[in-house]
Amino acid sequence: MSSSDNSNSIKRDKAIFTIASPVLHLIAKNKCEFTSKPLKPDEPFILVSNHLTESDLFIAYNVVHRHMYIVASEHLTRGNFLKKIELKLLHPVFRAKGMTDIGSVKEMLRRVRNGSSLLLFPEGHRSADGVTMPTTPALGKLIKQSKCTLITMKITGGYFAEPRWAKTVRKGKITAGVVGTYSPEELRSMSSEEVSKLVDRDIYEDAYERQRANPEKYTGERLAEGLENHLFICPECGGVSALHSEGNKLWCECGMQCEYDEYAFLHSTEQSYELPFDNVRDWTRWQKQQFEYKYILGDVKFTDDNVTLYKITPDHVRTEIESGTLVGDKEGLTIGGHHLLFSEMPSTAFMDRGNTLYFETPGNYWQLYGDGVCMLKYQLLWEKAKESAKS
């Protein structure tokens, strides 16, 4: 693209943003309370935020009243008609999940150096347990290379309003605001790792820690439905993939039952049984420990029925390759005639409600999907395989 074409493209995108701004601000104000006055920087910047709701983009545009290019997952190109129109207007930088994507980093830097600004959600996807996931030194390196201002923003309450694993949304308090603003001069004296740690500090949120200190009610219907997309080990029997949900209740095939309330806490519905934890965060931490034990003992062969394997082309077209039973072990994933080795996967990402896994193998980009299937356990298998390969 020539410099004149690029300049015209930026002017067009900024004009579209100006026209759309009132709608973006209205959407955000109907969902969120803002804890800081809107910023209006004159110089290029990178805005970095934690990621909790489907409306975080609109929230960000209300915190900083300037045009920004978002960094979006390529899987959004296969969204519904309205989502595709939204992305077409925003002209985002696309990044593929579960694969190395140097091209997107180059594109981010190109846009900043052309005088544009960026909006980044470094977690890559919404938190599944309400705790912000740590960034990597690669983020700090990108920010330093950009040589522009860094703005950090934090959203709170969004995890309970729109739990990533859930099938429904809830009404409740969401807040957002600027945490810090850092000039290029300040960032220049810091290492990439220090910049990443700075971002981690500013955007870190533990939803359940906040909820215990200052309880807020999040009302809605079918509050527990979808929990089995994220929780996969029963605390009563230790069974894997035996959890089910309906309405406000979650239960295991062994008979364990619990209820998810409007404050996002879990309670046993059986007087004879008491849950060892009362929230999704602690259950998540416990099941990871249980997974570690199972891995050490060698008991880590997971299976799920009704899973579909897709191949995704560079132009974002998804083609169904195989459908059937997915099996995961220490070596890799098998579905039908396809055996996909962890040793050939540089990275993975579980997406949507937790029932989708993206990953790369030499020359191919894949997606696994299963309704009600917790893909987290397969990602944990991949993580352990990579750890073992390094040791």
GROMACS .gro file of C-alpha atoms in nm:
model
  391
    1MET     CA    1   0.000   0.000   0.000
    2SER     CA    2   0.142   0.342  -0.097
    3SER     CA    3   0.179   0.619   0.163
    4SER     CA    4  -0.108   0.816   0.005
    5ASP     CA    5  -0.336   0.511   0.005
    6ASN     CA    6  -0.241   0.442   0.366
    7SER     CA    7  -0.313   0.802   0.466
    8ASN     CA    8  -0.653   0.788   0.296
    9SER     CA    9  -0.731   0.461   0.473
   10ILE     CA   10  -0.652   0.611   0.815
   11LYS     CA   11  -0.862   0.920   0.739
   12ARG     CA   12  -1.153   0.696   0.635
   13ASP     CA   13  -1.126   0.484   0.950
   14LYS     CA   14  -1.112   0.793   1.173
   15ALA     CA   15  -1.414   0.941   0.995
   16ILE     CA   16  -1.611   0.620   1.049
   17PHE     CA   17  -1.511   0.624   1.416
   18THR     CA   18  -1.627   0.986   1.455
   19ILE     CA   19  -1.967   0.900   1.307
   20ALA     CA   20  -2.001   0.583   1.517
   21SER     CA   21  -1.872   0.735   1.845
   22PRO     CA   22  -2.212   0.841   1.987
   23VAL     CA   23  -2.343   0.486   1.943
   24LEU     CA   24  -2.028   0.331   2.094
   25HIS     CA   25  -2.050   0.564   2.394
   26LEU     CA   26  -2.420   0.495   2.444
   27ILE     CA   27  -2.367   0.116   2.443
   28ALA     CA   28  -2.090   0.149   2.701
   29LYS     CA   29  -2.277   0.387   2.933
   30ASN     CA   30  -2.574   0.149   2.942
   31LYS     CA   31  -2.348  -0.132   3.068
   32CYS     CA   32  -2.072   0.032   3.271
   33GLU     CA   33  -1.990   0.292   3.537
   34PHE     CA   34  -1.673   0.489   3.466
   35THR     CA   35  -1.422   0.570   3.739
   36SER     CA   36  -1.212   0.820   3.542
   37LYS     CA   37  -1.275   1.109   3.306
   38PRO     CA   38  -1.226   1.028   2.936
   39LEU     CA   39  -0.874   1.082   2.804
   40LYS     CA   40  -0.817   1.259   2.472
   41PRO     CA   41  -0.448   1.208   2.382
   42ASP     CA   42  -0.305   1.404   2.090
   43GLU     CA   43  -0.017   1.162   2.025
   44PRO     CA   44  -0.027   0.791   1.928
   45PHE     CA   45  -0.076   0.552   2.220
   46ILE     CA   46  -0.136   0.189   2.309
   47LEU     CA   47  -0.429   0.124   2.542
   48VAL     CA   48  -0.399  -0.205   2.732
   49SER     CA   49  -0.682  -0.360   2.935
   50ASN     CA   50  -0.793  -0.680   3.102
   51HIS     CA   51  -1.071  -0.863   2.915
   52LEU     CA   52  -1.402  -0.965   3.076
   53THR     CA   53  -1.705  -0.896   2.852
   54GLU     CA   54  -1.813  -0.889   2.489
   55SER     CA   55  -1.855  -0.511   2.528
   56ASP     CA   56  -1.500  -0.432   2.641
   57LEU     CA   57  -1.431  -0.267   2.305
   58PHE     CA   58  -1.714  -0.015   2.359
   59ILE     CA   59  -1.603   0.039   2.718
   60ALA     CA   60  -1.250   0.121   2.602
   61TYR     CA   61  -1.377   0.379   2.352
   62ASN     CA   62  -1.556   0.549   2.641
   63VAL     CA   63  -1.244   0.556   2.858
   64VAL     CA   64  -1.027   0.706   2.581
   65HIS     CA   65  -1.213   0.930   2.334
   66ARG     CA   66  -0.983   0.873   2.041
   67HIS     CA   67  -0.976   0.646   1.737
   68MET     CA   68  -0.794   0.318   1.805
   69TYR     CA   69  -0.734   0.009   1.596
   70ILE     CA   70  -0.824  -0.302   1.792
   71VAL     CA   71  -0.619  -0.621   1.788
   72ALA     CA   72  -0.881  -0.891   1.734
   73SER     CA   73  -0.886  -1.268   1.709
   74GLU     CA   74  -0.918  -1.399   1.354
   75HIS     CA   75  -1.197  -1.634   1.465
   76LEU     CA   76  -1.426  -1.328   1.479
   77THR     CA   77  -1.420  -1.321   1.099
   78ARG     CA   78  -1.649  -1.625   1.116
   79GLY     CA   79  -1.898  -1.451   1.346
   80ASN     CA   80  -2.254  -1.347   1.266
   81PHE     CA   81  -2.347  -1.083   1.010
   82LEU     CA   82  -2.347  -0.793   1.259
   83LYS     CA   83  -2.008  -0.897   1.397
   84LYS     CA   84  -1.861  -0.904   1.046
   85ILE     CA   85  -2.001  -0.557   0.972
   86GLU     CA   86  -1.856  -0.429   1.300
   87LEU     CA   87  -1.512  -0.568   1.218
   88LYS     CA   88  -1.527  -0.434   0.862
   89LEU     CA   89  -1.587  -0.084   0.996
   90LEU     CA   90  -1.319  -0.109   1.265
   91HIS     CA   91  -1.049  -0.243   1.031
   92PRO     CA   92  -0.872  -0.437   1.312
   93VAL     CA   93  -0.535  -0.606   1.323
   94PHE     CA   94  -0.617  -0.976   1.319
   95ARG     CA   95  -0.423  -1.224   1.526
   96ALA     CA   96  -0.466  -1.601   1.499
   97LYS     CA   97  -0.527  -1.793   1.822
   98GLY     CA   98  -0.308  -2.085   1.910
   99MET     CA   99  -0.035  -2.012   1.659
  100THR     CA  100   0.276  -1.800   1.615
  101ASP     CA  101   0.177  -1.481   1.434
  102ILE     CA  102   0.474  -1.251   1.369
  103GLY     CA  103   0.284  -1.077   1.089
  104SER     CA  104   0.029  -0.928   1.329
  105VAL     CA  105   0.307  -0.780   1.546
  106LYS     CA  106   0.462  -0.614   1.239
  107GLU     CA  107   0.121  -0.476   1.143
  108MET     CA  108   0.066  -0.332   1.492
  109LEU     CA  109   0.399  -0.152   1.481
  110ARG     CA  110   0.333  -0.028   1.127
  111ARG     CA  111   0.005   0.132   1.230
  112VAL     CA  112   0.152   0.302   1.537
  113ARG     CA  113   0.445   0.437   1.335
  114ASN     CA  114   0.195   0.576   1.084
  115GLY     CA  115   0.043   0.785   1.363
  116SER     CA  116  -0.243   0.554   1.468
  117SER     CA  117  -0.322   0.413   1.813
  118LEU     CA  118  -0.395   0.058   1.930
  119LEU     CA  119  -0.628  -0.116   2.174
  120LEU     CA  120  -0.486  -0.441   2.313
  121PHE     CA  121  -0.634  -0.710   2.538
  122PRO     CA  122  -0.311  -0.903   2.610
  123GLU     CA  123  -0.490  -1.200   2.770
  124GLY     CA  124  -0.618  -1.282   2.422
  125HIS     CA  125  -0.954  -1.400   2.554
  126ARG     CA  126  -1.187  -1.335   2.845
  127SER     CA  127  -1.086  -1.469   3.185
  128ALA     CA  128  -1.248  -1.807   3.258
  129ASP     CA  129  -1.221  -1.788   3.638
  130GLY     CA  130  -1.226  -1.412   3.706
  131VAL     CA  131  -0.849  -1.376   3.754
  132THR     CA  132  -0.644  -1.177   3.502
  133MET     CA  133  -0.395  -1.393   3.315
  134PRO     CA  134  -0.031  -1.271   3.315
  135THR     CA  135   0.125  -1.111   3.008
  136THR     CA  136   0.461  -1.204   2.857
  137PRO     CA  137   0.782  -1.005   2.794
  138ALA     CA  138   0.674  -1.001   2.427
  139LEU     CA  139   0.409  -0.741   2.519
  140GLY     CA  140   0.667  -0.521   2.686
  141LYS     CA  141   0.892  -0.554   2.383
  142LEU     CA  142   0.608  -0.448   2.150
  143ILE     CA  143   0.524  -0.146   2.367
  144LYS     CA  144   0.890  -0.035   2.381
  145GLN     CA  145   0.934  -0.080   2.005
  146SER     CA  146   0.625   0.133   1.941
  147LYS     CA  147   0.792   0.434   2.113
  148CYS     CA  148   0.453   0.574   2.204
  149THR     CA  149   0.250   0.641   2.520
  150LEU     CA  150   0.115   0.348   2.719
  151ILE     CA  151  -0.229   0.378   2.882
  152THR     CA  152  -0.356   0.103   3.114
  153MET     CA  153  -0.723   0.044   3.190
  154LYS     CA  154  -0.898  -0.198   3.426
  155ILE     CA  155  -1.251  -0.338   3.409
  156THR     CA  156  -1.418  -0.485   3.718
  157GLY     CA  157  -1.744  -0.677   3.763
  158GLY     CA  158  -1.753  -0.792   3.403
  159TYR     CA  159  -1.667  -1.152   3.486
  160PHE     CA  160  -1.986  -1.194   3.690
  161ALA     CA  161  -2.203  -1.010   3.437
  162GLU     CA  162  -2.078  -1.222   3.147
  163PRO     CA  163  -1.899  -1.536   3.270
  164ARG     CA  164  -1.698  -1.668   2.982
  165TRP     CA  165  -1.826  -2.024   3.028
  166ALA     CA  166  -2.193  -1.921   3.061
  167LYS     CA  167  -2.484  -1.946   2.819
  168THR     CA  168  -2.656  -1.633   2.958
  169VAL     CA  169  -2.564  -1.278   3.064
  170ARG     CA  170  -2.658  -1.118   3.396
  171LYS     CA  171  -2.744  -0.768   3.518
  172GLY     CA  172  -2.500  -0.620   3.766
  173LYS     CA  173  -2.234  -0.359   3.834
  174ILE     CA  174  -1.945  -0.318   3.589
  175THR     CA  175  -1.685  -0.043   3.632
  176ALA     CA  176  -1.392   0.072   3.421
  177GLY     CA  177  -1.131   0.344   3.424
  178VAL     CA  178  -0.774   0.450   3.352
  179VAL     CA  179  -0.513   0.308   3.590
  180GLY     CA  180  -0.197   0.469   3.454
  181THR     CA  181  -0.047   0.674   3.172
  182TYR     CA  182   0.323   0.629   3.086
  183SER     CA  183   0.522   0.845   2.846
  184PRO     CA  184   0.771   0.710   2.591
  185GLU     CA  185   1.048   0.863   2.803
  186GLU     CA  186   0.941   0.667   3.113
  187LEU     CA  187   0.917   0.343   2.915
  188ARG     CA  188   1.253   0.393   2.747
  189SER     CA  189   1.435   0.349   3.081
  190MET     CA  190   1.257   0.018   3.150
  191SER     CA  191   1.328  -0.332   3.021
  192SER     CA  192   1.067  -0.525   2.822
  193GLU     CA  193   1.008  -0.748   3.124
  194GLU     CA  194   0.959  -0.446   3.350
  195VAL     CA  195   0.703  -0.300   3.110
  196SER     CA  196   0.514  -0.629   3.104
  197LYS     CA  197   0.516  -0.644   3.485
  198LEU     CA  198   0.389  -0.286   3.495
  199VAL     CA  199   0.095  -0.385   3.275
  200ASP     CA  200   0.029  -0.695   3.487
  201ARG     CA  201   0.015  -0.481   3.801
  202ASP     CA  202  -0.219  -0.223   3.653
  203ILE     CA  203  -0.473  -0.452   3.486
  204TYR     CA  204  -0.476  -0.736   3.744
  205GLU     CA  205  -0.819  -0.826   3.876
  206ASP     CA  206  -0.934  -1.108   4.104
  207ALA     CA  207  -1.312  -1.100   4.073
  208TYR     CA  208  -1.382  -1.325   4.371
  209GLU     CA  209  -1.144  -1.138   4.601
  210ARG     CA  210  -1.334  -0.819   4.517
  211GLN     CA  211  -1.672  -0.991   4.551
  212ARG     CA  212  -1.594  -1.118   4.902
  213ALA     CA  213  -1.489  -0.770   5.013
  214ASN     CA  214  -1.779  -0.585   4.848
  215PRO     CA  215  -2.057  -0.825   4.738
  216GLU     CA  216  -2.265  -0.724   4.435
  217LYS     CA  217  -2.568  -0.906   4.303
  218TYR     CA  218  -2.574  -1.028   3.939
  219THR     CA  219  -2.925  -1.131   3.844
  220GLY     CA  220  -3.031  -1.346   3.552
  221GLU     CA  221  -3.161  -1.681   3.439
  222ARG     CA  222  -2.993  -2.022   3.404
  223LEU     CA  223  -2.696  -1.897   3.605
  224ALA     CA  224  -2.506  -2.228   3.615
  225GLU     CA  225  -2.558  -2.339   3.256
  226GLY     CA  226  -2.227  -2.387   3.078
  227LEU     CA  227  -2.009  -2.446   3.387
  228GLU     CA  228  -1.911  -2.785   3.247
  229ASN     CA  229  -1.736  -2.595   2.966
  230HIS     CA  230  -1.477  -2.493   3.225
  231LEU     CA  231  -1.499  -2.731   3.522
  232PHE     CA  232  -1.411  -3.091   3.436
  233ILE     CA  233  -1.325  -3.275   3.763
  234CYS     CA  234  -1.585  -3.356   4.030
  235PRO     CA  235  -1.467  -3.278   4.386
  236GLU     CA  236  -1.678  -3.563   4.527
  237CYS     CA  237  -1.579  -3.861   4.311
  238GLY     CA  238  -1.285  -3.727   4.110
  239GLY     CA  239  -1.461  -3.817   3.787
  240VAL     CA  240  -1.362  -3.640   3.465
  241SER     CA  241  -1.613  -3.492   3.219
  242ALA     CA  242  -1.909  -3.615   3.427
  243LEU     CA  243  -2.047  -3.271   3.517
  244HIS     CA  244  -2.374  -3.134   3.379
  245SER     CA  245  -2.573  -2.814   3.428
  246GLU     CA  246  -2.927  -2.685   3.396
  247GLY     CA  247  -3.084  -2.370   3.533
  248ASN     CA  248  -2.890  -2.264   3.842
  249LYS     CA  249  -2.767  -2.615   3.923
  250LEU     CA  250  -2.451  -2.812   3.847
  251TRP     CA  251  -2.426  -3.183   3.921
  252CYS     CA  252  -2.211  -3.488   3.865
  253GLU     CA  253  -2.319  -3.831   3.749
  254CYS     CA  254  -2.204  -3.958   4.092
  255GLY     CA  255  -2.484  -3.762   4.263
  256MET     CA  256  -2.298  -3.449   4.375
  257GLN     CA  257  -2.516  -3.137   4.330
  258CYS     CA  258  -2.456  -2.767   4.385
  259GLU     CA  259  -2.619  -2.433   4.302
  260TYR     CA  260  -2.475  -2.110   4.158
  261ASP     CA  261  -2.632  -1.804   4.325
  262GLU     CA  262  -2.679  -1.439   4.226
  263TYR     CA  263  -2.355  -1.344   4.403
  264ALA     CA  264  -2.166  -1.598   4.188
  265PHE     CA  265  -2.099  -1.837   4.475
  266LEU     CA  266  -2.157  -2.212   4.481
  267HIS     CA  267  -2.355  -2.399   4.749
  268SER     CA  268  -2.417  -2.769   4.799
  269THR     CA  269  -2.783  -2.868   4.764
  270GLU     CA  270  -2.728  -3.186   4.966
  271GLN     CA  271  -2.712  -3.165   5.347
  272SER     CA  272  -2.494  -3.477   5.355
  273TYR     CA  273  -2.228  -3.317   5.135
  274GLU     CA  274  -2.037  -2.990   5.162
  275LEU     CA  275  -1.836  -2.848   4.873
  276PRO     CA  276  -1.467  -2.799   4.952
  277PHE     CA  277  -1.485  -2.456   4.783
  278ASP     CA  278  -1.761  -2.207   4.713
  279ASN     CA  279  -1.651  -2.044   4.388
  280VAL     CA  280  -1.532  -2.113   4.034
  281ARG     CA  281  -1.184  -1.964   4.090
  282ASP     CA  282  -1.096  -2.205   4.372
  283TRP     CA  283  -1.250  -2.501   4.189
  284THR     CA  284  -1.033  -2.409   3.888
  285ARG     CA  285  -0.717  -2.405   4.100
  286TRP     CA  286  -0.811  -2.732   4.269
  287GLN     CA  287  -0.881  -2.915   3.943
  288LYS     CA  288  -0.546  -2.803   3.803
  289GLN     CA  289  -0.377  -2.958   4.108
  290GLN     CA  290  -0.577  -3.277   4.056
  291PHE     CA  291  -0.473  -3.280   3.691
  292GLU     CA  292  -0.108  -3.252   3.800
  293TYR     CA  293  -0.151  -3.557   4.026
  294LYS     CA  294  -0.318  -3.755   3.749
  295TYR     CA  295  -0.040  -3.658   3.508
  296ILE     CA  296   0.234  -3.770   3.747
  297LEU     CA  297   0.053  -4.100   3.806
  298GLY     CA  298   0.007  -4.147   3.432
  299ASP     CA  299  -0.375  -4.138   3.453
  300VAL     CA  300  -0.429  -3.869   3.191
  301LYS     CA  301  -0.618  -4.018   2.901
  302PHE     CA  302  -0.920  -3.794   2.839
  303THR     CA  303  -1.205  -3.859   2.595
  304ASP     CA  304  -1.506  -3.665   2.471
  305ASP     CA  305  -1.770  -3.763   2.217
  306ASN     CA  306  -1.932  -3.545   1.949
  307VAL     CA  307  -1.623  -3.332   1.879
  308THR     CA  308  -1.551  -3.183   1.536
  309LEU     CA  309  -1.209  -3.105   1.388
  310TYR     CA  310  -1.187  -2.814   1.142
  311LYS     CA  311  -0.902  -2.684   0.928
  312ILE     CA  312  -0.877  -2.307   0.886
  313THR     CA  313  -0.721  -2.156   0.574
  314PRO     CA  314  -0.512  -1.834   0.564
  315ASP     CA  315  -0.819  -1.649   0.431
  316HIS     CA  316  -1.019  -1.758   0.741
  317VAL     CA  317  -1.233  -2.027   0.575
  318ARG     CA  318  -1.322  -2.316   0.807
  319THR     CA  319  -1.361  -2.668   0.664
  320GLU     CA  320  -1.487  -2.970   0.858
  321ILE     CA  321  -1.228  -3.251   0.850
  322GLU     CA  322  -1.342  -3.507   1.106
  323SER     CA  323  -1.617  -3.563   1.361
  324GLY     CA  324  -1.630  -3.819   1.642
  325THR     CA  325  -1.454  -3.905   1.967
  326LEU     CA  326  -1.160  -3.691   2.076
  327VAL     CA  327  -0.889  -3.866   2.277
  328GLY     CA  328  -0.607  -3.681   2.453
  329ASP     CA  329  -0.300  -3.834   2.617
  330LYS     CA  330   0.059  -3.732   2.696
  331GLU     CA  331   0.157  -3.752   2.327
  332GLY     CA  332  -0.121  -3.555   2.162
  333LEU     CA  333  -0.479  -3.551   2.035
  334THR     CA  334  -0.652  -3.814   1.824
  335ILE     CA  335  -0.983  -3.782   1.642
  336GLY     CA  336  -1.074  -4.031   1.373
  337GLY     CA  337  -0.771  -4.088   1.152
  338HIS     CA  338  -0.594  -3.772   1.265
  339HIS     CA  339  -0.323  -3.794   1.533
  340LEU     CA  340  -0.196  -3.446   1.621
  341LEU     CA  341   0.124  -3.440   1.826
  342PHE     CA  342   0.181  -3.187   2.105
  343SER     CA  343   0.548  -3.177   2.005
  344GLU     CA  344   0.440  -3.015   1.677
  345MET     CA  345   0.212  -2.752   1.838
  346PRO     CA  346   0.397  -2.428   1.925
  347SER     CA  347   0.092  -2.290   2.108
  348THR     CA  348  -0.277  -2.349   2.183
  349ALA     CA  349  -0.576  -2.135   2.282
  350PHE     CA  350  -0.911  -2.243   2.421
  351MET     CA  351  -1.184  -2.004   2.315
  352ASP     CA  352  -1.556  -1.923   2.310
  353ARG     CA  353  -1.718  -2.065   2.626
  354GLY     CA  354  -1.423  -2.299   2.674
  355ASN     CA  355  -1.553  -2.559   2.429
  356THR     CA  356  -1.318  -2.463   2.142
  357LEU     CA  357  -0.945  -2.524   2.103
  358TYR     CA  358  -0.726  -2.359   1.839
  359PHE     CA  359  -0.376  -2.482   1.758
  360GLU     CA  360  -0.113  -2.497   1.485
  361THR     CA  361   0.085  -2.786   1.340
  362PRO     CA  362   0.341  -2.758   1.057
  363GLY     CA  363   0.158  -2.607   0.759
  364ASN     CA  364  -0.188  -2.623   0.917
  365TYR     CA  365  -0.415  -2.425   1.151
  366TRP     CA  366  -0.685  -2.623   1.336
  367GLN     CA  367  -0.998  -2.582   1.545
  368LEU     CA  368  -1.160  -2.842   1.771
  369TYR     CA  369  -1.516  -2.781   1.886
  370GLY     CA  370  -1.757  -2.977   2.104
  371ASP     CA  371  -2.078  -2.851   2.262
  372GLY     CA  372  -2.042  -2.886   2.640
  373VAL     CA  373  -1.685  -3.016   2.605
  374CYS     CA  374  -1.423  -2.864   2.837
  375MET     CA  375  -1.120  -2.806   2.614
  376LEU     CA  376  -0.919  -2.673   2.908
  377LYS     CA  377  -0.808  -3.025   3.004
  378TYR     CA  378  -0.660  -3.079   2.657
  379GLN     CA  379  -0.474  -2.749   2.679
  380LEU     CA  380  -0.338  -2.856   3.019
  381LEU     CA  381  -0.213  -3.178   2.855
  382TRP     CA  382  -0.035  -2.969   2.593
  383GLU     CA  383   0.121  -2.744   2.861
  384LYS     CA  384   0.260  -3.044   3.051
  385ALA     CA  385   0.396  -3.195   2.729
  386LYS     CA  386   0.583  -2.872   2.653
  387GLU     CA  387   0.719  -2.859   3.011
  388SER     CA  388   0.839  -3.220   2.985
  389ALA     CA  389   1.009  -3.146   2.652
  390LYS     CA  390   1.208  -2.861   2.811
  391SER     CA  391   1.325  -3.062   3.113
   0.00000   0.00000   0.00000
